[in-house]
mmCIF file of C-alpha atoms in Angstrom:
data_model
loop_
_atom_site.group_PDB
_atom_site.id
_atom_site.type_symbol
_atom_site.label_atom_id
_atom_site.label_comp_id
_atom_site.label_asym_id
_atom_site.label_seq_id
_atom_site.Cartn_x
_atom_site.Cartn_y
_atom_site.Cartn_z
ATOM 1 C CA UNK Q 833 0.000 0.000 0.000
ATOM 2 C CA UNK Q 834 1.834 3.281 -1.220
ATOM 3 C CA UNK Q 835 1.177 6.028 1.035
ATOM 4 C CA UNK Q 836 0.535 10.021 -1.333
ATOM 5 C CA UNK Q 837 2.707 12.698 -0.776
ATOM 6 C CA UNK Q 838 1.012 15.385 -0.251
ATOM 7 C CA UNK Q 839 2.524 18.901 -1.227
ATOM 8 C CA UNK Q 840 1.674 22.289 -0.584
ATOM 9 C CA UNK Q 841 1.565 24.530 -2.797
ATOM 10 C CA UNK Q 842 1.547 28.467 -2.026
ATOM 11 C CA UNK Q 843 -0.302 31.060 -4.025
ATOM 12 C CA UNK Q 844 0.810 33.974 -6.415
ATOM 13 C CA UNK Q 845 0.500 36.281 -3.361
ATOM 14 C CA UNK Q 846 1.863 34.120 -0.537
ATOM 15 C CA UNK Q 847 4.955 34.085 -2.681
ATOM 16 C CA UNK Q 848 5.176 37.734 -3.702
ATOM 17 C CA UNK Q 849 4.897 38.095 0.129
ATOM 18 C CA UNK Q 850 7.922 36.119 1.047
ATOM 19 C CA UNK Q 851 9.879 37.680 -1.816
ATOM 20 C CA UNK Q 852 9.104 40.988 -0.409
ATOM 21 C CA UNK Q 853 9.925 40.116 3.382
ATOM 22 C CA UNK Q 854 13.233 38.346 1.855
ATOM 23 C CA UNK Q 855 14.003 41.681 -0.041
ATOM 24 C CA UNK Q 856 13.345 43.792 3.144
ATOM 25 C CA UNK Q 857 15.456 41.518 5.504
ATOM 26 C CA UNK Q 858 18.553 41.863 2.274
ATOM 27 C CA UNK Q 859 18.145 45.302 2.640
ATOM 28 C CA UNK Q 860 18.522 45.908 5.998
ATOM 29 C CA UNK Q 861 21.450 43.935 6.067
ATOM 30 C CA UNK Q 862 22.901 45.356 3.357
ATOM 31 C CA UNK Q 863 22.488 48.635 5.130
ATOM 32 C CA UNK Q 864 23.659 47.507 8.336
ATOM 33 C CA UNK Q 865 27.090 46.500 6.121
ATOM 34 C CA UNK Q 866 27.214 49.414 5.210
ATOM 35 C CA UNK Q 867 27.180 51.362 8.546
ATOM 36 C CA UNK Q 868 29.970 48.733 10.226
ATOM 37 C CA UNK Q 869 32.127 48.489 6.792
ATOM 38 C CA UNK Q 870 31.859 51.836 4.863
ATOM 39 C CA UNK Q 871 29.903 52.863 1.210
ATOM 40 C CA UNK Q 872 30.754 49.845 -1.905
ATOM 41 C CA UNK Q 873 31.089 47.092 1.136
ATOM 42 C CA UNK Q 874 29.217 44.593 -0.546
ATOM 43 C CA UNK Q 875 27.236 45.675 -3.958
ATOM 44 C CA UNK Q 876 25.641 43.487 -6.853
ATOM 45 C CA UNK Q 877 27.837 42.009 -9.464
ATOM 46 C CA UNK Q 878 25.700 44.108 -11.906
ATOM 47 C CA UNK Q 879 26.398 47.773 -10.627
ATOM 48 C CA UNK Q 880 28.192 49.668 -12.858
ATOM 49 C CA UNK Q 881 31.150 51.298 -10.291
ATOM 50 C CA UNK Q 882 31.714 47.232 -9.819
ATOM 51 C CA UNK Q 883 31.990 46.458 -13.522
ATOM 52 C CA UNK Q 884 34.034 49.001 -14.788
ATOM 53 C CA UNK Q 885 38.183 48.633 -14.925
ATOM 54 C CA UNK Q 886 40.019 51.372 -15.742
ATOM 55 C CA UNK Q 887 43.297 50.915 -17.153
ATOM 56 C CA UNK Q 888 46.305 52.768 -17.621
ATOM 57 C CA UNK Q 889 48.385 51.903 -21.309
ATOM 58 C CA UNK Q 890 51.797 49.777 -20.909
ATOM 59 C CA UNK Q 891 52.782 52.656 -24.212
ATOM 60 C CA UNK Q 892 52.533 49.339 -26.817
ATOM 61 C CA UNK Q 893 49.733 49.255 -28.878
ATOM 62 C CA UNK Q 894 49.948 45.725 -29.598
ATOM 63 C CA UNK Q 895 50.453 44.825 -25.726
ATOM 64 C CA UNK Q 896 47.682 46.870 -24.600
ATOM 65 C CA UNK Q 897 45.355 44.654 -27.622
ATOM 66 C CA UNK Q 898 46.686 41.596 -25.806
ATOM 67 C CA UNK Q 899 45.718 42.575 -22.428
ATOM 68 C CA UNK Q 900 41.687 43.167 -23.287
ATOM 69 C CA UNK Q 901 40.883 46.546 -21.683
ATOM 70 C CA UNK Q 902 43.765 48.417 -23.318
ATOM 71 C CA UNK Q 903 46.439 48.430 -20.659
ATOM 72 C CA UNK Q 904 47.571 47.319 -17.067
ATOM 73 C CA UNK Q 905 43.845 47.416 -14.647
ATOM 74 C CA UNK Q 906 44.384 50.173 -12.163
ATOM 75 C CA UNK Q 907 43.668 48.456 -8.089
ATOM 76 C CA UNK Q 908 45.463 45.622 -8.676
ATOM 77 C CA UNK Q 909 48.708 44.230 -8.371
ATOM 78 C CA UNK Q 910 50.606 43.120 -11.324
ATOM 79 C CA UNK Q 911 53.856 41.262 -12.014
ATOM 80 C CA UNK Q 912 56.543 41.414 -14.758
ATOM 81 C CA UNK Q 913 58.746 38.690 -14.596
ATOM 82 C CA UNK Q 914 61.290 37.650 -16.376
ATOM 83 C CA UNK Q 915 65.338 37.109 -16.626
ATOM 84 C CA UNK Q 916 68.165 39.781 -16.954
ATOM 85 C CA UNK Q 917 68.052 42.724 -18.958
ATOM 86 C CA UNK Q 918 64.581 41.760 -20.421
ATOM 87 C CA UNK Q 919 63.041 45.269 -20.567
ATOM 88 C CA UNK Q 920 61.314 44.385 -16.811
ATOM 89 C CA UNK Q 921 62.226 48.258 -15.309
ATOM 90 C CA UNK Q 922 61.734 49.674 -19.336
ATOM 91 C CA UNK Q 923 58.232 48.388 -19.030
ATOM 92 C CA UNK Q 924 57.212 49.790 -15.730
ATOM 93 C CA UNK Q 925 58.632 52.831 -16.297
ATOM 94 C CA UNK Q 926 57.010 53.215 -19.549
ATOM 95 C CA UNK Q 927 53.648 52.742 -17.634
ATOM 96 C CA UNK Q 928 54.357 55.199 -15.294
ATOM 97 C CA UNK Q 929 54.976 57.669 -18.223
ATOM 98 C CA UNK Q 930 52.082 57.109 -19.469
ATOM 99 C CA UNK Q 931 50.248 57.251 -16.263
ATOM 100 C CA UNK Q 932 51.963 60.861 -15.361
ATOM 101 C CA UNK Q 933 50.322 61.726 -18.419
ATOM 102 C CA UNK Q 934 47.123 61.552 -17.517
ATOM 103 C CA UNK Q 935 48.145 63.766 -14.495
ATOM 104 C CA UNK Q 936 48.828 60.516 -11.638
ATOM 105 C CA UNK Q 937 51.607 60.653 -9.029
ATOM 106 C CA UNK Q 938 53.476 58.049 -9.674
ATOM 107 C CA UNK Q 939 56.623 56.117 -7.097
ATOM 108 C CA UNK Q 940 59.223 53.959 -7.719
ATOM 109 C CA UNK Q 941 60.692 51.917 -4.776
ATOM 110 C CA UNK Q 942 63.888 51.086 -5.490
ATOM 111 C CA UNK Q 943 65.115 48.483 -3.590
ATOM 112 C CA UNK Q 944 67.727 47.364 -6.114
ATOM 113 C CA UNK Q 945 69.502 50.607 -5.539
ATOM 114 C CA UNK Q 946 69.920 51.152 -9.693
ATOM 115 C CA UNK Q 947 67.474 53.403 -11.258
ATOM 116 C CA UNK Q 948 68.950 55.514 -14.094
ATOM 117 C CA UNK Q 949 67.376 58.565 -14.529
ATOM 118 C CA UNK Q 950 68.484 59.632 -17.376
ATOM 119 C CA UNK Q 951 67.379 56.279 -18.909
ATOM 120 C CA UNK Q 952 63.807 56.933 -17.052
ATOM 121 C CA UNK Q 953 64.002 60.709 -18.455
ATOM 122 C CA UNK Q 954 64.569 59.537 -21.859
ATOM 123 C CA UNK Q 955 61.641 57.375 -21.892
ATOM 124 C CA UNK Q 956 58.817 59.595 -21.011
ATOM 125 C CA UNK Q 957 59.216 59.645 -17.078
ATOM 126 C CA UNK Q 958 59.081 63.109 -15.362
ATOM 127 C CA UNK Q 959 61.597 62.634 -13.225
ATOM 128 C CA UNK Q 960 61.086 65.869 -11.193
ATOM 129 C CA UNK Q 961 57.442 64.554 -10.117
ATOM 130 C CA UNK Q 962 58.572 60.569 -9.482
ATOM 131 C CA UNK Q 963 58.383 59.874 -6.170
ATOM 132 C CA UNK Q 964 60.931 57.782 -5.668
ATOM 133 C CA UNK Q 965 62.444 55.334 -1.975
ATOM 134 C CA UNK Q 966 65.825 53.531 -1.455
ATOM 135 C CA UNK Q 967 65.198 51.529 1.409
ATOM 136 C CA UNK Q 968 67.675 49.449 3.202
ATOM 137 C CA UNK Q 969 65.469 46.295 4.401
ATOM 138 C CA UNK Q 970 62.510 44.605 2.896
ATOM 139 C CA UNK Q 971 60.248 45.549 5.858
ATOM 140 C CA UNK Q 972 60.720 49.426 5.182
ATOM 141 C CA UNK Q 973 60.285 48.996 1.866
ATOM 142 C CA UNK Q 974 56.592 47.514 2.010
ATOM 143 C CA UNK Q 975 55.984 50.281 4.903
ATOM 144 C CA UNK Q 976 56.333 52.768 2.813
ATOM 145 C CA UNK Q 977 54.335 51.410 0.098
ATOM 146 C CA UNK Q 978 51.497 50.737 2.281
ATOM 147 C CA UNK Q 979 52.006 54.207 3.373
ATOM 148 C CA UNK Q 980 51.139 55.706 0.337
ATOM 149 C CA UNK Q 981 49.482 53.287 -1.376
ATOM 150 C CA UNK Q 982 46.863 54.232 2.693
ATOM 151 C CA UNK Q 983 47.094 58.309 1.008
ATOM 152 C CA UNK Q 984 44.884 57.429 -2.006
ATOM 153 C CA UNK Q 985 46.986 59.739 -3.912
ATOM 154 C CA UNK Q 986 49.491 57.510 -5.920
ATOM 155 C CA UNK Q 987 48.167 55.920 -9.501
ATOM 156 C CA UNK Q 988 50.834 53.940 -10.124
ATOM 157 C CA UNK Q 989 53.209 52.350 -7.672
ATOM 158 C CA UNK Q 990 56.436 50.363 -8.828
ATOM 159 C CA UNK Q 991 58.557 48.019 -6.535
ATOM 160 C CA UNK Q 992 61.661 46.884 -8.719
ATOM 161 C CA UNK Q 993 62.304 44.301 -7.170
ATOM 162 C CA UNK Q 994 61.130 41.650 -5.021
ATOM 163 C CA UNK Q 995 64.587 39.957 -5.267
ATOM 164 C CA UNK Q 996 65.534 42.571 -3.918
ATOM 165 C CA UNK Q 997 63.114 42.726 -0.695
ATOM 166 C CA UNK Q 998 65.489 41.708 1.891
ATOM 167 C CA UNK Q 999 64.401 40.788 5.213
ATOM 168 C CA UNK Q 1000 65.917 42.676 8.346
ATOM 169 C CA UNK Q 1001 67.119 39.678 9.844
ATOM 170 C CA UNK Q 1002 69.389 38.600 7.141
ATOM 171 C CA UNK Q 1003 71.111 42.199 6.435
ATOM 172 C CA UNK Q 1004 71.683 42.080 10.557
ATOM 173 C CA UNK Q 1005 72.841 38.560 10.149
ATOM 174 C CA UNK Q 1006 76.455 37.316 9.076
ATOM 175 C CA UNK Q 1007 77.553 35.796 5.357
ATOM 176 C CA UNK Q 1008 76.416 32.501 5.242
ATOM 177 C CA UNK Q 1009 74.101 32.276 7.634
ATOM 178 C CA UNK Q 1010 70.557 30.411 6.691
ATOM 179 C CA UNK Q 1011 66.853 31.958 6.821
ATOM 180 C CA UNK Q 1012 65.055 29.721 5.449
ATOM 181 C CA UNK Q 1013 61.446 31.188 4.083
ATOM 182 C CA UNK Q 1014 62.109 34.779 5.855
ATOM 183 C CA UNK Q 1015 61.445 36.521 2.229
ATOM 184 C CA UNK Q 1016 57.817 34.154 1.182
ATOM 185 C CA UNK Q 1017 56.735 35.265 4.729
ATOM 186 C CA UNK Q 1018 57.371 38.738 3.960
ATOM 187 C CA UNK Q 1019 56.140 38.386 0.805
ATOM 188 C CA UNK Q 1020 53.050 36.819 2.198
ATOM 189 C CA UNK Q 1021 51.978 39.367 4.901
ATOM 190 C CA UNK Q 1022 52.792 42.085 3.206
ATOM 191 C CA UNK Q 1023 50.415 40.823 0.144
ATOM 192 C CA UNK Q 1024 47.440 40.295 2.693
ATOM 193 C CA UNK Q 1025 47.758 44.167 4.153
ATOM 194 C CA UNK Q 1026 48.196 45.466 0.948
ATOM 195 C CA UNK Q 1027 45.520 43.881 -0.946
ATOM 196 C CA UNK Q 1028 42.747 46.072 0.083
ATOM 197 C CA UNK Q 1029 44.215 49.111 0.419
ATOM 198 C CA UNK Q 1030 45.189 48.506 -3.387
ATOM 199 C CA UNK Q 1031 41.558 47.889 -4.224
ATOM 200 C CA UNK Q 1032 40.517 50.596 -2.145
ATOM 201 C CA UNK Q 1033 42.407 52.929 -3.590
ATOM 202 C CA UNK Q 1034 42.568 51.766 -6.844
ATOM 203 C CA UNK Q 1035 46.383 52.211 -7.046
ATOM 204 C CA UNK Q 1036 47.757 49.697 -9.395
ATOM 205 C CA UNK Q 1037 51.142 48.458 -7.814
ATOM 206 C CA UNK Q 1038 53.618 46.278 -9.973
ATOM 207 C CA UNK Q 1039 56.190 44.302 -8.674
ATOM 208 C CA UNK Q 1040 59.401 43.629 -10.545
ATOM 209 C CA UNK Q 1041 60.530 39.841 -9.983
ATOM 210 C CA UNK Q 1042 63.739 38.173 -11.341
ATOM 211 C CA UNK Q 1043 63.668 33.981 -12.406
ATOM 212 C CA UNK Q 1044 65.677 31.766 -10.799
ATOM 213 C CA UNK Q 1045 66.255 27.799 -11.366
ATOM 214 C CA UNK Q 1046 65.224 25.219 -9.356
ATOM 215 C CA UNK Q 1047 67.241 22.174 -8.585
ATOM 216 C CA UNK Q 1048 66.864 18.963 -9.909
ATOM 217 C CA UNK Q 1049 63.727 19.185 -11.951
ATOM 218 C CA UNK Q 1050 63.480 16.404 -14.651
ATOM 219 C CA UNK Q 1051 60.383 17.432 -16.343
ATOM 220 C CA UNK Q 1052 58.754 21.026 -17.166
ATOM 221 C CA UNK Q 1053 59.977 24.047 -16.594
ATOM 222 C CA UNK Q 1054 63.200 24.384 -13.808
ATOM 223 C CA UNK Q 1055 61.945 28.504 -14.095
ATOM 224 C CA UNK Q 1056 60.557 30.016 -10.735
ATOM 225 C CA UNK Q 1057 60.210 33.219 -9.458
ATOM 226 C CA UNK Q 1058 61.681 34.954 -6.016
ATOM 227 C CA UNK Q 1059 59.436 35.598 -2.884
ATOM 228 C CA UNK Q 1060 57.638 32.324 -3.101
ATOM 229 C CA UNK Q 1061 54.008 31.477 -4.282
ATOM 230 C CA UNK Q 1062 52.156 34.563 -2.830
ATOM 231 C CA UNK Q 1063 52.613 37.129 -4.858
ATOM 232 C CA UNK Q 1064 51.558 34.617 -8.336
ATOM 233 C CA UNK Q 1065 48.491 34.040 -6.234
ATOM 234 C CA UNK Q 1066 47.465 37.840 -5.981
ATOM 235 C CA UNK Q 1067 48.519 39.209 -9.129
ATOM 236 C CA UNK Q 1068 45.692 40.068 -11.776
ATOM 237 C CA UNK Q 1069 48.764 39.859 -13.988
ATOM 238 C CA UNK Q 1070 51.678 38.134 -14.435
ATOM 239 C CA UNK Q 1071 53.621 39.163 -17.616
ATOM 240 C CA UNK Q 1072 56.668 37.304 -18.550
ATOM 241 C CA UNK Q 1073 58.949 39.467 -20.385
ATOM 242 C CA UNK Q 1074 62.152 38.049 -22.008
ATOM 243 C CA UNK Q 1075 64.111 38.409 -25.692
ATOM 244 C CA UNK Q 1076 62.674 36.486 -28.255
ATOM 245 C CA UNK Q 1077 65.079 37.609 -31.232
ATOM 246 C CA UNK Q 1078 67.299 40.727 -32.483
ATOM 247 C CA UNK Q 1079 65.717 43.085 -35.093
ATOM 248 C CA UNK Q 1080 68.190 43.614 -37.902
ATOM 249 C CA UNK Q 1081 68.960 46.666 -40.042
ATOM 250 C CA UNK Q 1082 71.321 44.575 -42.762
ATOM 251 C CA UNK Q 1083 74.453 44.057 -40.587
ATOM 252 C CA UNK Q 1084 74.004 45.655 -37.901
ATOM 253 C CA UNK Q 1085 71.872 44.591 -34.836
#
């Protein structure tokens, strides 16, 4: 003997009713958001000041094609990668020409301790306006670009390079001694602070990153990058940057 299921079924207006009391409890915590959290906390997918990425041109036409909206996005944090004398600084610096352009204050962290100004001069960069840091550790470096990434007044930040981030502990240390994972850790924390601040502010912030080889890899690539597996994680974009050939005028190279 099977026994019916019986199932109720609500009207038209018992349903508009719940919709309505599910839209009025939405709203009120939507609003109650965005007392505790600030104005944009949470917003629908479909809002237009959520949809739209502006973008800020790399100063390659055919670059800016391949990237879909016509250059680097602006509040987020992008990587060029790649291994010596690749055009990795040439790059950045072209974006922050083109960026000063448009009127942005631009800064260049150099922990590497090499930026050529003349070089930087010659390809677009006012040099008079760059903001520019030398810091001796990795730790003051990444204070001072949450510092002003925090103003809301920089458009484009550049940290050149990540290699170069050096932890506190090992400049205070002796040659040769080990710290293992002091620079992912860095990497890591730093990347979790900075995140939102870089959204916030929509402050697009590239790190420069050298390759380096890993040992004994038998199959795909032996390639890595410094400052472990954070940063790939968090970039928008990662843009590997190396010669491919030598354009040739006849003879001469």
């Amino acid at each position: 003997m099977t026994k019916n299921n019986l199932k109720v079924v609500k009207s038209t207006k018992d349903q508009d009713l719940e919709k309505k009391e599910k839209n009025k409890a939405l709203d009120a915590a939507i609003s109650q958001i965005t007392d505790n959290f600030g104005k944009g906390s949470v917003m629908k997918l479909g809002q237009q000041t959520a949809m739209d990425i502006e973008s800020i041109s790399t100063g390659s036409l055919s670059l800016d094609l391949a990237l879909g909206i016509g250059g680097l996005p602006k509040g987020r944090v992008i990587e060029i990668y790649g291994p010596e004398a690749s055009g990795k600084t040439t790059l950045a610096l072209q974006v922050v020409a083109e960026a000063q352009k448009t009127g942005g204050i631009c800064g260049f962290i150099d922990a590497e301790h090499a930026l050529d100004p003349v070089y930087a001069k010659k390809l677009g960069v006012d040099t008079e306006e760059l903001l520019i840091s030398q810091p001796d550790t990795g730790e003051q470096a990444l204070e001072i670009a949450d510092t002003l990434i925090k103003s809301g007044s920089v458009s484009v930040l550049v940290i050149d390079s990540v290699a170069a981030l050096t932890p506190r502990a090992e400049i205070e240390g002796e040659m040769g001694d080990h710290h293992v994972g002091l620079q992912s850790r860095l990497m890591s924390q730093a990347l979790r602070k900075l995140t939102s601040s870089i959204s916030r502010t929509n402050t697009m912030v590239i790190f420069i990153n050298q390759i380096r080889m890993k040992i004994g890899v038998m199959f795909g690539s032996p390639e890595t990058t410094s400052g472990g597996n954070a940063l790939k994680f968090y970039s928008s974009v990662r843009m590997d940057i190396r010669r491919i050939g030598a354009i040739k005028d006849k003879e001469q190279i």
